[in-house]
């Protein structure tokens, strides 16, 4: 399986070009001791560091490349109040008590994110006019109607729109219905993680970039982290490497499935066209199995997240699939002019639930967001900070679960490719059955 950490391409210029510099990174001093060390400078790691530093805990972040270099700087940007599984599945999976805690905690995730943005004045294109979840077939309408009814009964600002109301909301006649959830939003993910890092540094955290951790071992009551010829000791360690978990902890790496997600942006659209697409600036995704999100960026570029090669090295971009889909979704675009493409590794789990682990005394990990990482990883960072500070499982949104490496991990690429192909066929069949062209 291709090692995600070996990729060389940086995060996309459409994100990085609009972001202030990262907080000043300091070289790691050999022999330093801290209360907590965080390995990984993405959403999870920086949220952990920020919550620890604000609580007065001495914390150091060790990032192999640069803050936001991995999936956090390449994400689509949606801030979603849901996991991949619906509330019924969550309650069945975790049980009534823990399940409701997960449902409610994740629903509050966008508020946590946007509150942090406001409090720390993070400039990251925050838009909180809601998220659109559209039905790509009548079966999707049923799914969205059930979800909408559940949240309406709980007083959440969620509504279902059909027919012309749906078309007016999306700027497209391709969907029979859509659920608008006003709790969600979208942002520049690279700018957001950089903002978390600056806030953490301002609160007292130290950030060490270009500092890969090559060794981790227990000596007495302390953990020893080795980076080249330098070492750091810590009372507690948090592993926050997500899909970019390499060989440091092979069993942790074998508990997830790293898959590529792909992003594409156009040149800025003309004013007369951009006003007909997603007029209230919500991001849109639909009920198909594979990636299907679109949104407008502040400068009028159309941003799409679609299916591409799930494994292997980063190849030259293939514009055909995204171009075909966007033309069918928004025919008023004509021929889109695509300007940039990129990919990043998403950590998938077999049941589509995130994982919170205590791997050993004082050694914690949180990962596996299945494409819902901005809000879920920010929550996870807060959970990990609570555990480091001695809180119990009852203080976290995500319950602690045992580590379960997949015995068939090396066979994952072949299995997932077959599953993706099945999903493509299923998505296309549903649309063809109901008289819609294939996207």
Tab-separated table of C-alpha atoms in Angstrom:
chain	number	residue	atom	x	y	z
A	1	UNK	CA	0.000	0.000	0.000
A	2	UNK	CA	1.284	3.495	-0.883
A	3	UNK	CA	2.574	5.393	2.155
A	4	UNK	CA	0.671	8.707	2.423
A	5	UNK	CA	3.582	10.361	4.206
A	6	UNK	CA	5.742	9.929	1.074
A	7	UNK	CA	3.679	12.390	-0.996
A	8	UNK	CA	5.586	15.513	-1.984
A	9	UNK	CA	2.934	17.865	-3.402
A	10	UNK	CA	2.008	20.742	-1.061
A	11	UNK	CA	-1.558	21.786	-0.160
A	12	UNK	CA	-3.376	23.623	-2.976
A	13	UNK	CA	-2.462	27.165	-3.868
A	14	UNK	CA	-6.109	28.227	-3.794
A	15	UNK	CA	-5.943	27.653	-0.011
A	16	UNK	CA	-2.369	28.560	0.806
A	17	UNK	CA	-2.253	31.772	-1.209
A	18	UNK	CA	-4.820	33.408	1.048
A	19	UNK	CA	-3.300	32.424	4.394
A	20	UNK	CA	-0.938	34.324	6.701
A	21	UNK	CA	2.273	32.612	7.710
A	22	UNK	CA	2.282	29.805	10.257
A	23	UNK	CA	3.254	30.514	13.849
A	24	UNK	CA	6.988	30.756	14.351
A	25	UNK	CA	8.275	27.217	14.677
A	26	UNK	CA	11.172	26.588	17.048
A	27	UNK	CA	13.833	23.877	16.775
A	28	UNK	CA	13.395	20.942	19.098
A	29	UNK	CA	15.860	21.118	21.974
A	30	UNK	CA	17.435	17.785	22.767
A	31	UNK	CA	16.465	16.499	26.213
A	32	UNK	CA	13.507	18.811	26.777
A	33	UNK	CA	10.645	17.515	28.932
A	34	UNK	CA	6.977	18.542	28.629
A	35	UNK	CA	3.740	17.458	30.225
A	36	UNK	CA	2.243	16.504	26.864
A	37	UNK	CA	3.598	15.886	23.381
A	38	UNK	CA	1.351	15.869	20.306
A	39	UNK	CA	2.519	14.113	17.136
A	40	UNK	CA	0.851	15.676	14.095
A	41	UNK	CA	0.058	19.276	13.149
A	42	UNK	CA	-3.408	18.934	11.613
A	43	UNK	CA	-6.926	19.566	12.953
A	44	UNK	CA	-6.681	16.906	15.658
A	45	UNK	CA	-3.212	17.828	16.829
A	46	UNK	CA	-3.731	21.574	16.861
A	47	UNK	CA	-7.102	21.321	18.573
A	48	UNK	CA	-5.495	19.105	21.224
A	49	UNK	CA	-2.601	21.518	21.689
A	50	UNK	CA	-4.881	24.556	21.889
A	51	UNK	CA	-7.177	23.005	24.500
A	52	UNK	CA	-4.216	21.809	26.557
A	53	UNK	CA	-2.334	25.110	26.386
A	54	UNK	CA	-5.419	27.093	27.355
A	55	UNK	CA	-5.753	24.813	30.397
A	56	UNK	CA	-2.177	25.640	31.428
A	57	UNK	CA	-0.594	22.348	30.318
A	58	UNK	CA	2.928	22.568	28.857
A	59	UNK	CA	2.550	21.025	25.405
A	60	UNK	CA	4.802	20.544	22.383
A	61	UNK	CA	3.618	19.679	18.867
A	62	UNK	CA	5.936	17.669	16.610
A	63	UNK	CA	5.004	17.863	12.919
A	64	UNK	CA	6.960	15.943	10.269
A	65	UNK	CA	6.509	18.612	7.589
A	66	UNK	CA	4.519	21.800	8.204
A	67	UNK	CA	1.312	22.796	9.973
A	68	UNK	CA	-1.639	21.693	7.837
A	69	UNK	CA	0.527	19.882	5.300
A	70	UNK	CA	-1.535	16.677	5.309
A	71	UNK	CA	-5.265	16.109	4.915
A	72	UNK	CA	-6.152	19.167	7.011
A	73	UNK	CA	-4.721	21.481	4.364
A	74	UNK	CA	-6.399	19.620	1.487
A	75	UNK	CA	-9.914	18.986	2.842
A	76	UNK	CA	-13.028	20.137	1.013
A	77	UNK	CA	-13.936	22.556	3.792
A	78	UNK	CA	-17.421	21.548	4.978
A	79	UNK	CA	-18.145	21.843	8.713
A	80	UNK	CA	-20.740	19.127	9.194
A	81	UNK	CA	-22.977	18.353	12.213
A	82	UNK	CA	-23.164	14.646	11.283
A	83	UNK	CA	-20.945	11.610	11.003
A	84	UNK	CA	-21.135	9.377	7.942
A	85	UNK	CA	-23.664	7.164	9.746
A	86	UNK	CA	-27.140	8.385	10.680
A	87	UNK	CA	-28.405	8.818	14.231
A	88	UNK	CA	-30.202	5.456	14.249
A	89	UNK	CA	-27.007	3.597	13.340
A	90	UNK	CA	-24.998	5.585	15.893
A	91	UNK	CA	-27.433	4.722	18.701
A	92	UNK	CA	-27.387	1.067	17.721
A	93	UNK	CA	-23.588	0.969	17.471
A	94	UNK	CA	-22.723	2.707	20.749
A	95	UNK	CA	-25.857	2.012	22.769
A	96	UNK	CA	-28.412	4.557	23.921
A	97	UNK	CA	-26.275	6.506	26.409
A	98	UNK	CA	-22.989	6.720	24.533
A	99	UNK	CA	-24.774	6.944	21.190
A	100	UNK	CA	-26.819	9.968	22.186
A	101	UNK	CA	-23.659	11.619	23.486
A	102	UNK	CA	-22.041	11.138	20.074
A	103	UNK	CA	-25.103	12.348	18.161
A	104	UNK	CA	-25.448	15.478	20.289
A	105	UNK	CA	-21.723	16.189	20.516
A	106	UNK	CA	-21.194	15.967	16.765
A	107	UNK	CA	-24.274	18.126	16.173
A	108	UNK	CA	-22.588	20.822	18.286
A	109	UNK	CA	-19.349	20.450	16.317
A	110	UNK	CA	-19.944	23.353	13.919
A	111	UNK	CA	-20.630	25.666	16.868
A	112	UNK	CA	-17.320	24.605	18.450
A	113	UNK	CA	-15.475	25.341	15.191
A	114	UNK	CA	-17.101	28.695	14.486
A	115	UNK	CA	-16.786	29.774	18.124
A	116	UNK	CA	-13.040	29.072	17.968
A	117	UNK	CA	-12.821	31.038	14.723
A	118	UNK	CA	-14.584	34.009	16.265
A	119	UNK	CA	-12.761	33.894	19.597
A	120	UNK	CA	-9.298	33.627	18.047
A	121	UNK	CA	-10.089	35.813	15.038
A	122	UNK	CA	-9.067	33.165	12.547
A	123	UNK	CA	-9.260	34.444	8.970
A	124	UNK	CA	-10.393	31.373	7.039
A	125	UNK	CA	-13.352	32.363	4.818
A	126	UNK	CA	-15.961	31.211	7.361
A	127	UNK	CA	-19.455	30.885	5.903
A	128	UNK	CA	-22.273	29.648	8.115
A	129	UNK	CA	-25.403	29.907	6.007
A	130	UNK	CA	-25.930	26.154	6.278
A	131	UNK	CA	-25.197	22.988	4.321
A	132	UNK	CA	-27.297	21.433	1.563
A	133	UNK	CA	-27.684	17.644	1.425
A	134	UNK	CA	-29.403	16.759	-1.852
A	135	UNK	CA	-31.152	13.552	-2.928
A	136	UNK	CA	-29.652	12.070	-6.094
A	137	UNK	CA	-32.578	9.599	-6.346
A	138	UNK	CA	-35.945	9.056	-4.608
A	139	UNK	CA	-34.323	6.702	-2.109
A	140	UNK	CA	-32.185	9.657	-1.072
A	141	UNK	CA	-35.292	11.767	-0.581
A	142	UNK	CA	-36.608	9.227	1.913
A	143	UNK	CA	-33.292	9.206	3.764
A	144	UNK	CA	-33.170	13.003	3.972
A	145	UNK	CA	-36.816	13.257	5.014
A	146	UNK	CA	-36.192	10.930	7.973
A	147	UNK	CA	-33.090	12.867	9.040
A	148	UNK	CA	-34.874	16.210	8.698
A	149	UNK	CA	-37.870	15.024	10.731
A	150	UNK	CA	-35.603	13.748	13.522
A	151	UNK	CA	-33.796	17.050	13.894
A	152	UNK	CA	-36.912	19.165	13.528
A	153	UNK	CA	-38.445	17.254	16.429
A	154	UNK	CA	-35.402	18.280	18.439
A	155	UNK	CA	-35.740	21.938	17.498
A	156	UNK	CA	-32.800	22.111	15.085
A	157	UNK	CA	-32.905	24.556	12.116
A	158	UNK	CA	-33.249	21.873	9.433
A	159	UNK	CA	-35.794	21.855	6.601
A	160	UNK	CA	-36.607	19.769	3.530
A	161	UNK	CA	-37.162	21.523	0.197
A	162	UNK	CA	-38.580	19.855	-2.909
A	163	UNK	CA	-39.236	20.723	-6.536
A	164	UNK	CA	-38.757	24.352	-7.476
A	165	UNK	CA	-37.821	25.312	-3.914
A	166	UNK	CA	-34.963	22.814	-4.118
A	167	UNK	CA	-33.899	24.137	-7.526
A	168	UNK	CA	-33.887	27.715	-6.223
A	169	UNK	CA	-31.747	26.661	-3.257
A	170	UNK	CA	-29.159	24.785	-5.317
A	171	UNK	CA	-29.227	26.550	-8.663
A	172	UNK	CA	-29.795	23.182	-10.342
A	173	UNK	CA	-32.766	21.079	-11.492
A	174	UNK	CA	-30.891	17.821	-11.011
A	175	UNK	CA	-32.266	17.000	-7.551
A	176	UNK	CA	-35.846	16.149	-6.508
A	177	UNK	CA	-35.269	17.300	-2.907
A	178	UNK	CA	-32.665	18.639	-0.518
A	179	UNK	CA	-32.281	19.084	3.223
A	180	UNK	CA	-30.931	22.450	4.371
A	181	UNK	CA	-29.158	22.279	7.734
A	182	UNK	CA	-28.391	25.791	8.960
A	183	UNK	CA	-26.063	24.563	11.722
A	184	UNK	CA	-23.282	23.767	9.258
A	185	UNK	CA	-21.011	25.834	7.072
A	186	UNK	CA	-17.722	25.829	5.212
A	187	UNK	CA	-14.293	27.475	5.320
A	188	UNK	CA	-10.694	27.385	4.111
A	189	UNK	CA	-9.376	24.326	5.989
A	190	UNK	CA	-5.701	25.202	5.584
A	191	UNK	CA	-6.305	28.664	7.029
A	192	UNK	CA	-8.366	27.183	9.860
A	193	UNK	CA	-5.657	24.752	10.988
A	194	UNK	CA	-3.030	27.496	10.713
A	195	UNK	CA	-5.279	29.682	12.873
A	196	UNK	CA	-5.579	26.938	15.498
A	197	UNK	CA	-1.787	26.662	15.512
A	198	UNK	CA	-1.314	30.391	16.026
A	199	UNK	CA	-3.875	30.363	18.833
A	200	UNK	CA	-2.158	27.381	20.478
A	201	UNK	CA	1.234	29.092	20.251
A	202	UNK	CA	-0.212	32.284	21.723
A	203	UNK	CA	-1.537	30.212	24.640
A	204	UNK	CA	1.930	28.753	25.318
A	205	UNK	CA	2.251	25.666	23.106
A	206	UNK	CA	5.497	25.146	21.217
A	207	UNK	CA	5.307	24.001	17.594
A	208	UNK	CA	8.190	22.044	16.049
A	209	UNK	CA	7.846	21.635	12.268
A	210	UNK	CA	10.110	19.512	10.052
A	211	UNK	CA	10.413	17.264	13.119
A	212	UNK	CA	9.359	13.708	12.243
A	213	UNK	CA	9.160	11.283	15.143
A	214	UNK	CA	11.112	8.130	14.356
A	215	UNK	CA	10.920	6.377	17.719
A	216	UNK	CA	8.535	6.208	20.657
A	217	UNK	CA	9.186	4.185	23.793
A	218	UNK	CA	8.360	4.096	27.476
A	219	UNK	CA	11.092	4.722	30.046
A	220	UNK	CA	9.815	4.498	33.600
A	221	UNK	CA	6.914	6.938	33.953
A	222	UNK	CA	7.834	8.974	30.867
A	223	UNK	CA	7.525	8.608	27.112
A	224	UNK	CA	10.589	9.202	24.979
A	225	UNK	CA	10.132	10.618	21.478
A	226	UNK	CA	13.114	10.403	19.133
A	227	UNK	CA	13.506	12.747	16.155
A	228	UNK	CA	16.851	12.193	14.460
A	229	UNK	CA	19.542	12.827	17.057
A	230	UNK	CA	17.180	14.799	19.311
A	231	UNK	CA	14.821	13.466	21.926
A	232	UNK	CA	11.890	14.828	23.870
A	233	UNK	CA	10.341	13.294	26.967
A	234	UNK	CA	6.714	13.701	27.967
A	235	UNK	CA	4.334	12.503	30.644
A	236	UNK	CA	1.647	11.916	28.000
A	237	UNK	CA	1.665	11.570	24.213
A	238	UNK	CA	-1.131	12.104	21.702
A	239	UNK	CA	-0.906	10.507	18.246
A	240	UNK	CA	-2.740	12.840	15.840
A	241	UNK	CA	-1.480	11.658	12.464
A	242	UNK	CA	-4.780	10.246	11.123
A	243	UNK	CA	-4.388	8.916	7.549
A	244	UNK	CA	-0.711	9.928	7.578
A	245	UNK	CA	0.121	7.471	10.358
A	246	UNK	CA	3.307	5.790	9.190
A	247	UNK	CA	5.489	3.101	10.657
A	248	UNK	CA	5.774	4.555	14.163
A	249	UNK	CA	2.808	2.479	15.392
A	250	UNK	CA	2.082	-0.248	12.809
A	251	UNK	CA	-0.959	-1.581	14.665
A	252	UNK	CA	-2.556	1.871	14.680
A	253	UNK	CA	-1.818	2.311	10.995
A	254	UNK	CA	-3.436	-1.069	10.295
A	255	UNK	CA	-6.674	0.010	12.024
A	256	UNK	CA	-7.617	2.510	9.284
A	257	UNK	CA	-7.840	2.569	5.498
A	258	UNK	CA	-6.065	5.585	3.958
A	259	UNK	CA	-7.839	6.625	0.731
A	260	UNK	CA	-7.274	9.555	-1.576
A	261	UNK	CA	-9.826	12.351	-1.799
A	262	UNK	CA	-9.619	14.671	-4.804
A	263	UNK	CA	-10.317	18.388	-5.127
A	264	UNK	CA	-10.700	20.617	-8.193
A	265	UNK	CA	-11.303	24.351	-8.684
A	266	UNK	CA	-12.232	26.433	-11.707
A	267	UNK	CA	-11.125	29.878	-12.710
A	268	UNK	CA	-13.388	32.581	-11.161
A	269	UNK	CA	-16.836	32.446	-12.715
A	270	UNK	CA	-18.429	35.458	-14.341
A	271	UNK	CA	-20.774	37.475	-12.130
A	272	UNK	CA	-23.903	36.596	-14.099
A	273	UNK	CA	-23.182	32.841	-13.829
A	274	UNK	CA	-22.018	32.699	-10.213
A	275	UNK	CA	-25.233	34.335	-8.994
A	276	UNK	CA	-27.249	31.411	-10.403
A	277	UNK	CA	-25.265	28.751	-8.509
A	278	UNK	CA	-25.777	28.120	-4.777
A	279	UNK	CA	-27.092	31.687	-4.384
A	280	UNK	CA	-26.917	31.681	-0.574
A	281	UNK	CA	-23.358	30.270	-0.595
A	282	UNK	CA	-24.087	26.976	1.101
A	283	UNK	CA	-21.900	24.006	0.198
A	284	UNK	CA	-23.774	21.132	-1.440
A	285	UNK	CA	-23.276	17.395	-1.250
A	286	UNK	CA	-25.638	14.588	-2.192
A	287	UNK	CA	-26.683	11.117	-1.132
A	288	UNK	CA	-24.554	9.108	-3.546
A	289	UNK	CA	-21.902	6.847	-2.034
A	290	UNK	CA	-18.873	8.560	-3.585
A	291	UNK	CA	-17.527	12.087	-3.090
A	292	UNK	CA	-19.928	14.614	-4.597
A	293	UNK	CA	-19.541	18.042	-2.974
A	294	UNK	CA	-19.507	21.473	-4.628
A	295	UNK	CA	-19.273	25.018	-3.307
A	296	UNK	CA	-18.358	28.548	-4.381
A	297	UNK	CA	-15.211	30.123	-2.948
A	298	UNK	CA	-15.088	33.814	-1.992
A	299	UNK	CA	-13.381	34.818	-5.256
A	300	UNK	CA	-16.077	33.099	-7.339
A	301	UNK	CA	-14.255	29.855	-8.116
A	302	UNK	CA	-16.302	26.675	-8.191
A	303	UNK	CA	-14.770	23.991	-5.962
A	304	UNK	CA	-15.709	20.337	-6.440
A	305	UNK	CA	-14.752	17.175	-4.571
A	306	UNK	CA	-15.270	14.076	-6.672
A	307	UNK	CA	-14.148	10.503	-7.155
A	308	UNK	CA	-10.619	9.734	-8.374
A	309	UNK	CA	-7.964	7.025	-7.904
A	310	UNK	CA	-8.238	5.891	-4.280
A	311	UNK	CA	-4.665	4.601	-3.899
A	312	UNK	CA	-1.194	4.935	-5.303
A	313	UNK	CA	1.061	7.927	-5.948
A	314	UNK	CA	-0.335	11.340	-6.805
A	315	UNK	CA	-0.832	11.296	-10.582
A	316	UNK	CA	-1.533	14.055	-13.071
A	317	UNK	CA	-5.129	15.288	-12.608
A	318	UNK	CA	-7.911	13.730	-14.650
A	319	UNK	CA	-10.510	16.422	-15.259
A	320	UNK	CA	-13.012	14.307	-17.203
A	321	UNK	CA	-15.176	12.995	-14.388
A	322	UNK	CA	-15.455	16.288	-12.488
A	323	UNK	CA	-16.019	18.244	-15.701
A	324	UNK	CA	-18.831	15.935	-16.799
A	325	UNK	CA	-20.512	16.030	-13.418
A	326	UNK	CA	-20.362	19.810	-13.007
A	327	UNK	CA	-21.651	20.434	-16.540
A	328	UNK	CA	-24.663	18.229	-15.850
A	329	UNK	CA	-25.277	19.781	-12.453
A	330	UNK	CA	-24.970	23.392	-13.637
A	331	UNK	CA	-25.514	23.529	-17.430
A	332	UNK	CA	-25.473	27.338	-17.260
A	333	UNK	CA	-21.696	27.089	-16.728
A	334	UNK	CA	-21.033	26.014	-20.297
A	335	UNK	CA	-17.464	24.734	-20.461
A	336	UNK	CA	-15.817	25.253	-17.036
A	337	UNK	CA	-12.201	26.410	-17.056
A	338	UNK	CA	-10.400	24.269	-14.483
A	339	UNK	CA	-7.335	25.773	-12.855
A	340	UNK	CA	-6.056	23.501	-10.070
A	341	UNK	CA	-6.380	19.930	-8.808
A	342	UNK	CA	-5.002	18.132	-5.762
A	343	UNK	CA	-5.509	15.131	-3.546
A	344	UNK	CA	-5.034	14.195	0.094
A	345	UNK	CA	-5.388	11.083	2.187
A	346	UNK	CA	-8.601	10.484	4.141
A	347	UNK	CA	-8.624	7.988	7.034
A	348	UNK	CA	-11.556	5.616	6.591
A	349	UNK	CA	-12.712	3.030	9.117
A	350	UNK	CA	-14.601	-0.148	8.357
A	351	UNK	CA	-17.715	0.972	10.243
A	352	UNK	CA	-17.370	4.709	9.372
A	353	UNK	CA	-16.966	5.732	13.033
A	354	UNK	CA	-14.014	7.720	14.433
A	355	UNK	CA	-11.678	6.045	16.890
A	356	UNK	CA	-10.533	7.330	20.288
A	357	UNK	CA	-7.896	5.091	21.908
A	358	UNK	CA	-5.833	4.835	25.047
A	359	UNK	CA	-3.060	2.670	23.647
A	360	UNK	CA	-1.025	2.497	26.867
A	361	UNK	CA	-0.827	4.522	30.084
A	362	UNK	CA	-0.410	8.127	28.959
A	363	UNK	CA	-0.529	7.262	25.234
A	364	UNK	CA	-3.647	8.362	23.343
A	365	UNK	CA	-4.779	8.506	19.717
A	366	UNK	CA	-7.747	9.915	17.823
A	367	UNK	CA	-8.349	9.297	14.109
A	368	UNK	CA	-10.666	7.963	11.404
A	369	UNK	CA	-13.088	10.751	10.424
A	370	UNK	CA	-14.210	9.284	7.082
A	371	UNK	CA	-14.279	12.620	5.286
A	372	UNK	CA	-16.004	14.555	8.096
A	373	UNK	CA	-12.797	15.751	9.717
A	374	UNK	CA	-13.093	19.480	10.361
A	375	UNK	CA	-15.744	19.409	13.086
A	376	UNK	CA	-15.119	15.816	14.226
A	377	UNK	CA	-11.345	16.280	14.519
A	378	UNK	CA	-11.772	19.540	16.425
A	379	UNK	CA	-14.044	17.694	18.861
A	380	UNK	CA	-11.555	14.825	19.029
A	381	UNK	CA	-8.757	17.230	19.944
A	382	UNK	CA	-10.823	18.565	22.815
A	383	UNK	CA	-11.541	14.977	23.926
A	384	UNK	CA	-7.865	14.035	23.798
A	385	UNK	CA	-6.925	17.115	25.826
A	386	UNK	CA	-9.463	16.097	28.461
A	387	UNK	CA	-7.995	12.579	28.680
A	388	UNK	CA	-4.459	13.923	28.981
A	389	UNK	CA	-5.610	16.080	31.883
A	390	UNK	CA	-6.950	13.005	33.673
A	391	UNK	CA	-10.640	13.127	32.782
A	392	UNK	CA	-12.492	9.861	32.339
A	393	UNK	CA	-14.394	8.458	29.399
A	394	UNK	CA	-17.574	10.218	30.565
A	395	UNK	CA	-15.985	13.613	29.789
A	396	UNK	CA	-15.537	12.942	26.074
A	397	UNK	CA	-17.908	12.974	23.114
A	398	UNK	CA	-16.308	9.925	21.499
A	399	UNK	CA	-16.058	6.864	23.773
A	400	UNK	CA	-12.737	5.115	24.256
A	401	UNK	CA	-12.617	1.942	22.168
A	402	UNK	CA	-10.051	-0.885	21.877
A	403	UNK	CA	-7.541	-0.808	19.041
A	404	UNK	CA	-8.497	-3.356	16.392
A	405	UNK	CA	-5.954	-3.676	13.558
A	406	UNK	CA	-7.345	-5.188	10.375
A	407	UNK	CA	-5.782	-8.609	9.723
A	408	UNK	CA	-6.355	-8.125	5.974
A	409	UNK	CA	-4.859	-4.610	5.866
A	410	UNK	CA	-2.431	-5.350	3.004
A	411	UNK	CA	-5.311	-6.530	0.836
A	412	UNK	CA	-7.260	-3.308	1.380
A	413	UNK	CA	-6.532	-1.588	-1.978
A	414	UNK	CA	-7.961	-4.434	-4.054
A	415	UNK	CA	-11.014	-4.769	-1.816
A	416	UNK	CA	-11.723	-1.040	-1.778
A	417	UNK	CA	-11.298	-0.685	-5.550
A	418	UNK	CA	-13.940	-3.374	-6.010
A	419	UNK	CA	-16.238	-1.645	-3.520
A	420	UNK	CA	-15.778	1.747	-5.197
A	421	UNK	CA	-16.628	0.250	-8.567
A	422	UNK	CA	-19.766	-1.294	-7.054
A	423	UNK	CA	-20.726	2.086	-5.601
A	424	UNK	CA	-20.251	3.779	-8.982
A	425	UNK	CA	-22.506	1.237	-10.634
A	426	UNK	CA	-25.118	1.571	-7.874
A	427	UNK	CA	-25.117	5.370	-7.999
A	428	UNK	CA	-25.450	5.361	-11.790
A	429	UNK	CA	-28.181	2.720	-11.762
A	430	UNK	CA	-30.303	4.704	-9.330
A	431	UNK	CA	-30.150	7.770	-11.518
A	432	UNK	CA	-30.723	5.902	-14.782
A	433	UNK	CA	-33.695	4.095	-13.254
A	434	UNK	CA	-35.348	7.396	-12.469
A	435	UNK	CA	-34.665	8.962	-15.843
A	436	UNK	CA	-31.543	10.965	-15.037
A	437	UNK	CA	-28.318	10.922	-16.974
A	438	UNK	CA	-25.217	9.492	-15.425
A	439	UNK	CA	-22.878	12.025	-13.775
